[in-house]
């Protein structure tokens, strides 16, 4: 039987995204080359929400992209099932952009490594910063987030599930014990 603990409620998630948008505004608000790329699937949903907050705060439209990293994974040949391929949409020039790469959970760092490789196939951005809703530790690669919604200390046998209303009909972050 799986034990579940709610880490972030719907209100907590909204507050956290608002705070993360404030941090971006403080650091990069004056950067006219600011762009956001969300890692498919839930990272892309969170990126859309951040974009909407930033558009309102900055008084301009921030370019938004969606990135599928499945073909860049270093473990896809070892997976027991076929990876689910999503679309990549980057409707702006990566060259010289200040990209905020958005993901839901930072764990081993392998997803971020794959995302960086995928982004570089589109061009060379001026900078790439990482924003994650939850950092659960246990890195296998030397990667850290520039913007973190919540740090959660976990054990290897635990999972962090981010649920978003766009896909799951609820906003919630849950820690699951196997």
JSON list of C-alpha atoms in Angstrom, two decimals:
[
{"chain": "A", "resi": 1, "resn": "UNK", "atom": "CA", "xyz": [0.00, 0.00, 0.00]},
{"chain": "A", "resi": 2, "resn": "UNK", "atom": "CA", "xyz": [1.27, 3.45, -0.92]},
{"chain": "A", "resi": 3, "resn": "UNK", "atom": "CA", "xyz": [1.39, 6.20, 1.66]},
{"chain": "A", "resi": 4, "resn": "UNK", "atom": "CA", "xyz": [0.75, 9.74, 0.38]},
{"chain": "A", "resi": 5, "resn": "UNK", "atom": "CA", "xyz": [1.53, 13.12, 1.87]},
{"chain": "A", "resi": 6, "resn": "UNK", "atom": "CA", "xyz": [0.45, 16.41, 0.30]},
{"chain": "A", "resi": 7, "resn": "UNK", "atom": "CA", "xyz": [3.50, 18.66, -0.08]},
{"chain": "A", "resi": 8, "resn": "UNK", "atom": "CA", "xyz": [1.79, 21.54, -1.89]},
{"chain": "A", "resi": 9, "resn": "UNK", "atom": "CA", "xyz": [-1.93, 22.24, -2.07]},
{"chain": "A", "resi": 10, "resn": "UNK", "atom": "CA", "xyz": [-3.61, 24.14, -4.89]},
{"chain": "A", "resi": 11, "resn": "UNK", "atom": "CA", "xyz": [-3.17, 27.43, -2.98]},
{"chain": "A", "resi": 12, "resn": "UNK", "atom": "CA", "xyz": [0.45, 26.57, -2.17]},
{"chain": "A", "resi": 13, "resn": "UNK", "atom": "CA", "xyz": [1.18, 25.89, -5.83]},
{"chain": "A", "resi": 14, "resn": "UNK", "atom": "CA", "xyz": [-0.36, 29.21, -6.91]},
{"chain": "A", "resi": 15, "resn": "UNK", "atom": "CA", "xyz": [1.63, 31.10, -4.27]},
{"chain": "A", "resi": 16, "resn": "UNK", "atom": "CA", "xyz": [4.82, 29.27, -5.22]},
{"chain": "A", "resi": 17, "resn": "UNK", "atom": "CA", "xyz": [4.42, 30.06, -8.93]},
{"chain": "A", "resi": 18, "resn": "UNK", "atom": "CA", "xyz": [3.74, 33.69, -8.05]},
{"chain": "A", "resi": 19, "resn": "UNK", "atom": "CA", "xyz": [6.92, 33.82, -5.94]},
{"chain": "A", "resi": 20, "resn": "UNK", "atom": "CA", "xyz": [8.96, 32.18, -8.70]},
{"chain": "A", "resi": 21, "resn": "UNK", "atom": "CA", "xyz": [7.63, 34.75, -11.18]},
{"chain": "A", "resi": 22, "resn": "UNK", "atom": "CA", "xyz": [8.72, 37.49, -8.75]},
{"chain": "A", "resi": 23, "resn": "UNK", "atom": "CA", "xyz": [12.22, 36.02, -8.61]},
{"chain": "A", "resi": 24, "resn": "UNK", "atom": "CA", "xyz": [12.41, 35.93, -12.41]},
{"chain": "A", "resi": 25, "resn": "UNK", "atom": "CA", "xyz": [11.17, 39.52, -12.58]},
{"chain": "A", "resi": 26, "resn": "UNK", "atom": "CA", "xyz": [13.84, 40.65, -10.11]},
{"chain": "A", "resi": 27, "resn": "UNK", "atom": "CA", "xyz": [16.68, 38.88, -11.93]},
{"chain": "A", "resi": 28, "resn": "UNK", "atom": "CA", "xyz": [15.62, 39.05, -15.57]},
{"chain": "A", "resi": 29, "resn": "UNK", "atom": "CA", "xyz": [12.69, 41.49, -15.82]},
{"chain": "A", "resi": 30, "resn": "UNK", "atom": "CA", "xyz": [14.70, 44.02, -17.84]},
{"chain": "A", "resi": 31, "resn": "UNK", "atom": "CA", "xyz": [16.03, 41.39, -20.24]},
{"chain": "A", "resi": 32, "resn": "UNK", "atom": "CA", "xyz": [14.26, 41.91, -23.58]},
{"chain": "A", "resi": 33, "resn": "UNK", "atom": "CA", "xyz": [15.52, 38.49, -24.74]},
{"chain": "A", "resi": 34, "resn": "UNK", "atom": "CA", "xyz": [13.80, 36.60, -21.92]},
{"chain": "A", "resi": 35, "resn": "UNK", "atom": "CA", "xyz": [12.05, 33.42, -23.05]},
{"chain": "A", "resi": 36, "resn": "UNK", "atom": "CA", "xyz": [10.54, 30.40, -21.31]},
{"chain": "A", "resi": 37, "resn": "UNK", "atom": "CA", "xyz": [10.75, 26.76, -22.37]},
{"chain": "A", "resi": 38, "resn": "UNK", "atom": "CA", "xyz": [8.78, 24.11, -20.50]},
{"chain": "A", "resi": 39, "resn": "UNK", "atom": "CA", "xyz": [9.85, 20.48, -20.52]},
{"chain": "A", "resi": 40, "resn": "UNK", "atom": "CA", "xyz": [6.96, 18.31, -21.69]},
{"chain": "A", "resi": 41, "resn": "UNK", "atom": "CA", "xyz": [4.56, 17.52, -20.09]},
{"chain": "A", "resi": 42, "resn": "UNK", "atom": "CA", "xyz": [3.95, 19.10, -16.70]},
{"chain": "A", "resi": 43, "resn": "UNK", "atom": "CA", "xyz": [6.94, 21.44, -16.99]},
{"chain": "A", "resi": 44, "resn": "UNK", "atom": "CA", "xyz": [5.27, 22.84, -20.11]},
{"chain": "A", "resi": 45, "resn": "UNK", "atom": "CA", "xyz": [2.02, 23.37, -18.20]},
{"chain": "A", "resi": 46, "resn": "UNK", "atom": "CA", "xyz": [3.85, 25.19, -15.40]},
{"chain": "A", "resi": 47, "resn": "UNK", "atom": "CA", "xyz": [5.77, 27.26, -17.98]},
{"chain": "A", "resi": 48, "resn": "UNK", "atom": "CA", "xyz": [2.47, 28.41, -19.52]},
{"chain": "A", "resi": 49, "resn": "UNK", "atom": "CA", "xyz": [1.28, 29.61, -16.12]},
{"chain": "A", "resi": 50, "resn": "UNK", "atom": "CA", "xyz": [4.57, 31.41, -15.42]},
{"chain": "A", "resi": 51, "resn": "UNK", "atom": "CA", "xyz": [4.38, 33.07, -18.83]},
{"chain": "A", "resi": 52, "resn": "UNK", "atom": "CA", "xyz": [0.91, 34.43, -18.07]},
{"chain": "A", "resi": 53, "resn": "UNK", "atom": "CA", "xyz": [2.06, 35.88, -14.73]},
{"chain": "A", "resi": 54, "resn": "UNK", "atom": "CA", "xyz": [5.20, 37.39, -16.30]},
{"chain": "A", "resi": 55, "resn": "UNK", "atom": "CA", "xyz": [3.27, 38.84, -19.27]},
{"chain": "A", "resi": 56, "resn": "UNK", "atom": "CA", "xyz": [1.02, 40.71, -16.83]},
{"chain": "A", "resi": 57, "resn": "UNK", "atom": "CA", "xyz": [3.87, 41.91, -14.61]},
{"chain": "A", "resi": 58, "resn": "UNK", "atom": "CA", "xyz": [6.26, 42.93, -17.35]},
{"chain": "A", "resi": 59, "resn": "UNK", "atom": "CA", "xyz": [3.65, 44.38, -19.70]},
{"chain": "A", "resi": 60, "resn": "UNK", "atom": "CA", "xyz": [4.90, 42.39, -22.68]},
{"chain": "A", "resi": 61, "resn": "UNK", "atom": "CA", "xyz": [4.53, 38.94, -24.21]},
{"chain": "A", "resi": 62, "resn": "UNK", "atom": "CA", "xyz": [7.29, 36.55, -23.15]},
{"chain": "A", "resi": 63, "resn": "UNK", "atom": "CA", "xyz": [8.03, 33.93, -25.83]},
{"chain": "A", "resi": 64, "resn": "UNK", "atom": "CA", "xyz": [7.06, 30.41, -24.75]},
{"chain": "A", "resi": 65, "resn": "UNK", "atom": "CA", "xyz": [8.29, 27.07, -26.03]},
{"chain": "A", "resi": 66, "resn": "UNK", "atom": "CA", "xyz": [7.63, 23.42, -25.24]},
{"chain": "A", "resi": 67, "resn": "UNK", "atom": "CA", "xyz": [10.39, 20.84, -25.32]},
{"chain": "A", "resi": 68, "resn": "UNK", "atom": "CA", "xyz": [10.15, 17.07, -25.64]},
{"chain": "A", "resi": 69, "resn": "UNK", "atom": "CA", "xyz": [13.35, 15.45, -24.36]},
{"chain": "A", "resi": 70, "resn": "UNK", "atom": "CA", "xyz": [12.42, 11.79, -24.80]},
{"chain": "A", "resi": 71, "resn": "UNK", "atom": "CA", "xyz": [14.73, 11.17, -27.75]},
{"chain": "A", "resi": 72, "resn": "UNK", "atom": "CA", "xyz": [17.60, 12.80, -25.82]},
{"chain": "A", "resi": 73, "resn": "UNK", "atom": "CA", "xyz": [17.28, 10.58, -22.75]},
{"chain": "A", "resi": 74, "resn": "UNK", "atom": "CA", "xyz": [20.33, 8.50, -21.93]},
{"chain": "A", "resi": 75, "resn": "UNK", "atom": "CA", "xyz": [18.22, 5.61, -20.64]},
{"chain": "A", "resi": 76, "resn": "UNK", "atom": "CA", "xyz": [15.64, 5.14, -23.39]},
{"chain": "A", "resi": 77, "resn": "UNK", "atom": "CA", "xyz": [17.16, 1.86, -24.60]},
{"chain": "A", "resi": 78, "resn": "UNK", "atom": "CA", "xyz": [16.84, 0.45, -21.07]},
{"chain": "A", "resi": 79, "resn": "UNK", "atom": "CA", "xyz": [13.23, 1.40, -20.53]},
{"chain": "A", "resi": 80, "resn": "UNK", "atom": "CA", "xyz": [10.73, -1.42, -20.14]},
{"chain": "A", "resi": 81, "resn": "UNK", "atom": "CA", "xyz": [8.20, 0.53, -22.20]},
{"chain": "A", "resi": 82, "resn": "UNK", "atom": "CA", "xyz": [8.40, 2.83, -25.20]},
{"chain": "A", "resi": 83, "resn": "UNK", "atom": "CA", "xyz": [8.82, 6.52, -24.33]},
{"chain": "A", "resi": 84, "resn": "UNK", "atom": "CA", "xyz": [5.78, 8.69, -24.95]},
{"chain": "A", "resi": 85, "resn": "UNK", "atom": "CA", "xyz": [6.80, 11.19, -27.61]},
{"chain": "A", "resi": 86, "resn": "UNK", "atom": "CA", "xyz": [5.35, 14.68, -27.26]},
{"chain": "A", "resi": 87, "resn": "UNK", "atom": "CA", "xyz": [5.85, 17.68, -29.49]},
{"chain": "A", "resi": 88, "resn": "UNK", "atom": "CA", "xyz": [8.58, 20.27, -29.37]},
{"chain": "A", "resi": 89, "resn": "UNK", "atom": "CA", "xyz": [7.49, 23.80, -30.25]},
{"chain": "A", "resi": 90, "resn": "UNK", "atom": "CA", "xyz": [10.01, 26.61, -30.03]},
{"chain": "A", "resi": 91, "resn": "UNK", "atom": "CA", "xyz": [8.46, 29.45, -32.07]},
{"chain": "A", "resi": 92, "resn": "UNK", "atom": "CA", "xyz": [11.26, 31.96, -31.39]},
{"chain": "A", "resi": 93, "resn": "UNK", "atom": "CA", "xyz": [14.96, 32.27, -32.10]},
{"chain": "A", "resi": 94, "resn": "UNK", "atom": "CA", "xyz": [17.07, 30.58, -29.45]},
{"chain": "A", "resi": 95, "resn": "UNK", "atom": "CA", "xyz": [20.17, 32.53, -30.52]},
{"chain": "A", "resi": 96, "resn": "UNK", "atom": "CA", "xyz": [21.01, 35.13, -27.85]},
{"chain": "A", "resi": 97, "resn": "UNK", "atom": "CA", "xyz": [17.88, 34.34, -25.79]},
{"chain": "A", "resi": 98, "resn": "UNK", "atom": "CA", "xyz": [17.92, 34.24, -22.00]},
{"chain": "A", "resi": 99, "resn": "UNK", "atom": "CA", "xyz": [16.00, 30.99, -21.52]},
{"chain": "A", "resi": 100, "resn": "UNK", "atom": "CA", "xyz": [14.25, 29.93, -18.34]},
{"chain": "A", "resi": 101, "resn": "UNK", "atom": "CA", "xyz": [13.95, 26.14, -18.61]},
{"chain": "A", "resi": 102, "resn": "UNK", "atom": "CA", "xyz": [10.97, 24.91, -16.55]},
{"chain": "A", "resi": 103, "resn": "UNK", "atom": "CA", "xyz": [10.43, 21.43, -15.11]},
{"chain": "A", "resi": 104, "resn": "UNK", "atom": "CA", "xyz": [8.17, 20.06, -12.42]},
{"chain": "A", "resi": 105, "resn": "UNK", "atom": "CA", "xyz": [10.63, 17.95, -10.35]},
{"chain": "A", "resi": 106, "resn": "UNK", "atom": "CA", "xyz": [14.41, 17.96, -10.21]},
{"chain": "A", "resi": 107, "resn": "UNK", "atom": "CA", "xyz": [15.75, 14.56, -9.17]},
{"chain": "A", "resi": 108, "resn": "UNK", "atom": "CA", "xyz": [18.81, 12.93, -10.76]},
{"chain": "A", "resi": 109, "resn": "UNK", "atom": "CA", "xyz": [19.47, 15.78, -13.20]},
{"chain": "A", "resi": 110, "resn": "UNK", "atom": "CA", "xyz": [19.26, 13.51, -16.24]},
{"chain": "A", "resi": 111, "resn": "UNK", "atom": "CA", "xyz": [16.10, 15.15, -17.62]},
{"chain": "A", "resi": 112, "resn": "UNK", "atom": "CA", "xyz": [17.77, 18.55, -17.42]},
{"chain": "A", "resi": 113, "resn": "UNK", "atom": "CA", "xyz": [20.90, 17.22, -19.15]},
{"chain": "A", "resi": 114, "resn": "UNK", "atom": "CA", "xyz": [18.72, 15.90, -21.97]},
{"chain": "A", "resi": 115, "resn": "UNK", "atom": "CA", "xyz": [16.83, 19.21, -22.14]},
{"chain": "A", "resi": 116, "resn": "UNK", "atom": "CA", "xyz": [20.04, 21.22, -22.43]},
{"chain": "A", "resi": 117, "resn": "UNK", "atom": "CA", "xyz": [21.19, 18.98, -25.27]},
{"chain": "A", "resi": 118, "resn": "UNK", "atom": "CA", "xyz": [17.83, 19.41, -27.03]},
{"chain": "A", "resi": 119, "resn": "UNK", "atom": "CA", "xyz": [17.89, 23.20, -26.60]},
{"chain": "A", "resi": 120, "resn": "UNK", "atom": "CA", "xyz": [21.37, 23.39, -28.11]},
{"chain": "A", "resi": 121, "resn": "UNK", "atom": "CA", "xyz": [20.09, 21.62, -31.23]},
{"chain": "A", "resi": 122, "resn": "UNK", "atom": "CA", "xyz": [17.96, 24.75, -31.82]},
{"chain": "A", "resi": 123, "resn": "UNK", "atom": "CA", "xyz": [20.83, 27.20, -31.37]},
{"chain": "A", "resi": 124, "resn": "UNK", "atom": "CA", "xyz": [23.04, 28.80, -28.77]},
{"chain": "A", "resi": 125, "resn": "UNK", "atom": "CA", "xyz": [21.17, 30.80, -26.14]},
{"chain": "A", "resi": 126, "resn": "UNK", "atom": "CA", "xyz": [22.91, 33.59, -24.27]},
{"chain": "A", "resi": 127, "resn": "UNK", "atom": "CA", "xyz": [22.08, 31.83, -21.01]},
{"chain": "A", "resi": 128, "resn": "UNK", "atom": "CA", "xyz": [19.90, 29.04, -19.70]},
{"chain": "A", "resi": 129, "resn": "UNK", "atom": "CA", "xyz": [18.54, 29.09, -16.17]},
{"chain": "A", "resi": 130, "resn": "UNK", "atom": "CA", "xyz": [16.62, 26.25, -14.57]},
{"chain": "A", "resi": 131, "resn": "UNK", "atom": "CA", "xyz": [13.35, 26.64, -12.68]},
{"chain": "A", "resi": 132, "resn": "UNK", "atom": "CA", "xyz": [11.77, 23.69, -10.89]},
{"chain": "A", "resi": 133, "resn": "UNK", "atom": "CA", "xyz": [8.65, 23.48, -8.80]},
{"chain": "A", "resi": 134, "resn": "UNK", "atom": "CA", "xyz": [10.17, 20.80, -6.53]},
{"chain": "A", "resi": 135, "resn": "UNK", "atom": "CA", "xyz": [13.80, 19.85, -5.90]},
{"chain": "A", "resi": 136, "resn": "UNK", "atom": "CA", "xyz": [13.92, 16.45, -4.24]},
{"chain": "A", "resi": 137, "resn": "UNK", "atom": "CA", "xyz": [17.69, 15.92, -4.22]},
{"chain": "A", "resi": 138, "resn": "UNK", "atom": "CA", "xyz": [19.56, 12.72, -5.14]},
{"chain": "A", "resi": 139, "resn": "UNK", "atom": "CA", "xyz": [21.51, 14.23, -8.03]},
{"chain": "A", "resi": 140, "resn": "UNK", "atom": "CA", "xyz": [23.51, 11.95, -10.32]},
{"chain": "A", "resi": 141, "resn": "UNK", "atom": "CA", "xyz": [24.85, 14.87, -12.38]},
{"chain": "A", "resi": 142, "resn": "UNK", "atom": "CA", "xyz": [26.24, 18.25, -11.25]},
{"chain": "A", "resi": 143, "resn": "UNK", "atom": "CA", "xyz": [23.05, 20.20, -11.95]},
{"chain": "A", "resi": 144, "resn": "UNK", "atom": "CA", "xyz": [21.21, 22.63, -9.69]},
{"chain": "A", "resi": 145, "resn": "UNK", "atom": "CA", "xyz": [18.21, 24.87, -10.20]},
{"chain": "A", "resi": 146, "resn": "UNK", "atom": "CA", "xyz": [18.43, 28.66, -10.27]},
{"chain": "A", "resi": 147, "resn": "UNK", "atom": "CA", "xyz": [14.80, 28.97, -9.13]},
{"chain": "A", "resi": 148, "resn": "UNK", "atom": "CA", "xyz": [13.28, 26.43, -6.74]},
{"chain": "A", "resi": 149, "resn": "UNK", "atom": "CA", "xyz": [9.67, 26.38, -5.62]},
{"chain": "A", "resi": 150, "resn": "UNK", "atom": "CA", "xyz": [10.16, 23.93, -2.77]},
{"chain": "A", "resi": 151, "resn": "UNK", "atom": "CA", "xyz": [12.99, 21.70, -1.60]},
{"chain": "A", "resi": 152, "resn": "UNK", "atom": "CA", "xyz": [11.84, 18.34, -0.29]},
{"chain": "A", "resi": 153, "resn": "UNK", "atom": "CA", "xyz": [14.13, 15.84, 1.39]},
{"chain": "A", "resi": 154, "resn": "UNK", "atom": "CA", "xyz": [13.25, 12.41, 0.06]},
{"chain": "A", "resi": 155, "resn": "UNK", "atom": "CA", "xyz": [14.44, 8.82, 0.19]},
{"chain": "A", "resi": 156, "resn": "UNK", "atom": "CA", "xyz": [15.24, 6.88, -2.97]},
{"chain": "A", "resi": 157, "resn": "UNK", "atom": "CA", "xyz": [12.06, 4.76, -2.59]},
{"chain": "A", "resi": 158, "resn": "UNK", "atom": "CA", "xyz": [9.82, 7.82, -2.51]},
{"chain": "A", "resi": 159, "resn": "UNK", "atom": "CA", "xyz": [8.31, 9.63, -5.49]},
{"chain": "A", "resi": 160, "resn": "UNK", "atom": "CA", "xyz": [7.14, 13.19, -5.94]},
{"chain": "A", "resi": 161, "resn": "UNK", "atom": "CA", "xyz": [4.10, 13.53, -8.18]},
{"chain": "A", "resi": 162, "resn": "UNK", "atom": "CA", "xyz": [3.11, 16.93, -9.50]},
{"chain": "A", "resi": 163, "resn": "UNK", "atom": "CA", "xyz": [-0.53, 17.05, -10.50]},
{"chain": "A", "resi": 164, "resn": "UNK", "atom": "CA", "xyz": [-1.75, 19.94, -12.64]},
{"chain": "A", "resi": 165, "resn": "UNK", "atom": "CA", "xyz": [-5.34, 20.81, -13.48]},
{"chain": "A", "resi": 166, "resn": "UNK", "atom": "CA", "xyz": [-4.54, 20.86, -17.21]},
{"chain": "A", "resi": 167, "resn": "UNK", "atom": "CA", "xyz": [-3.88, 17.10, -17.12]},
{"chain": "A", "resi": 168, "resn": "UNK", "atom": "CA", "xyz": [-5.03, 15.81, -13.75]},
{"chain": "A", "resi": 169, "resn": "UNK", "atom": "CA", "xyz": [-7.99, 18.10, -12.93]},
{"chain": "A", "resi": 170, "resn": "UNK", "atom": "CA", "xyz": [-6.27, 19.14, -9.66]},
{"chain": "A", "resi": 171, "resn": "UNK", "atom": "CA", "xyz": [-3.26, 21.19, -8.61]},
{"chain": "A", "resi": 172, "resn": "UNK", "atom": "CA", "xyz": [-1.29, 19.33, -6.00]},
{"chain": "A", "resi": 173, "resn": "UNK", "atom": "CA", "xyz": [2.17, 17.98, -5.23]},
{"chain": "A", "resi": 174, "resn": "UNK", "atom": "CA", "xyz": [2.22, 14.64, -3.45]},
{"chain": "A", "resi": 175, "resn": "UNK", "atom": "CA", "xyz": [5.02, 12.65, -1.83]},
{"chain": "A", "resi": 176, "resn": "UNK", "atom": "CA", "xyz": [4.42, 8.92, -2.30]},
{"chain": "A", "resi": 177, "resn": "UNK", "atom": "CA", "xyz": [6.05, 6.23, -0.21]},
{"chain": "A", "resi": 178, "resn": "UNK", "atom": "CA", "xyz": [6.30, 2.80, -1.89]}
]
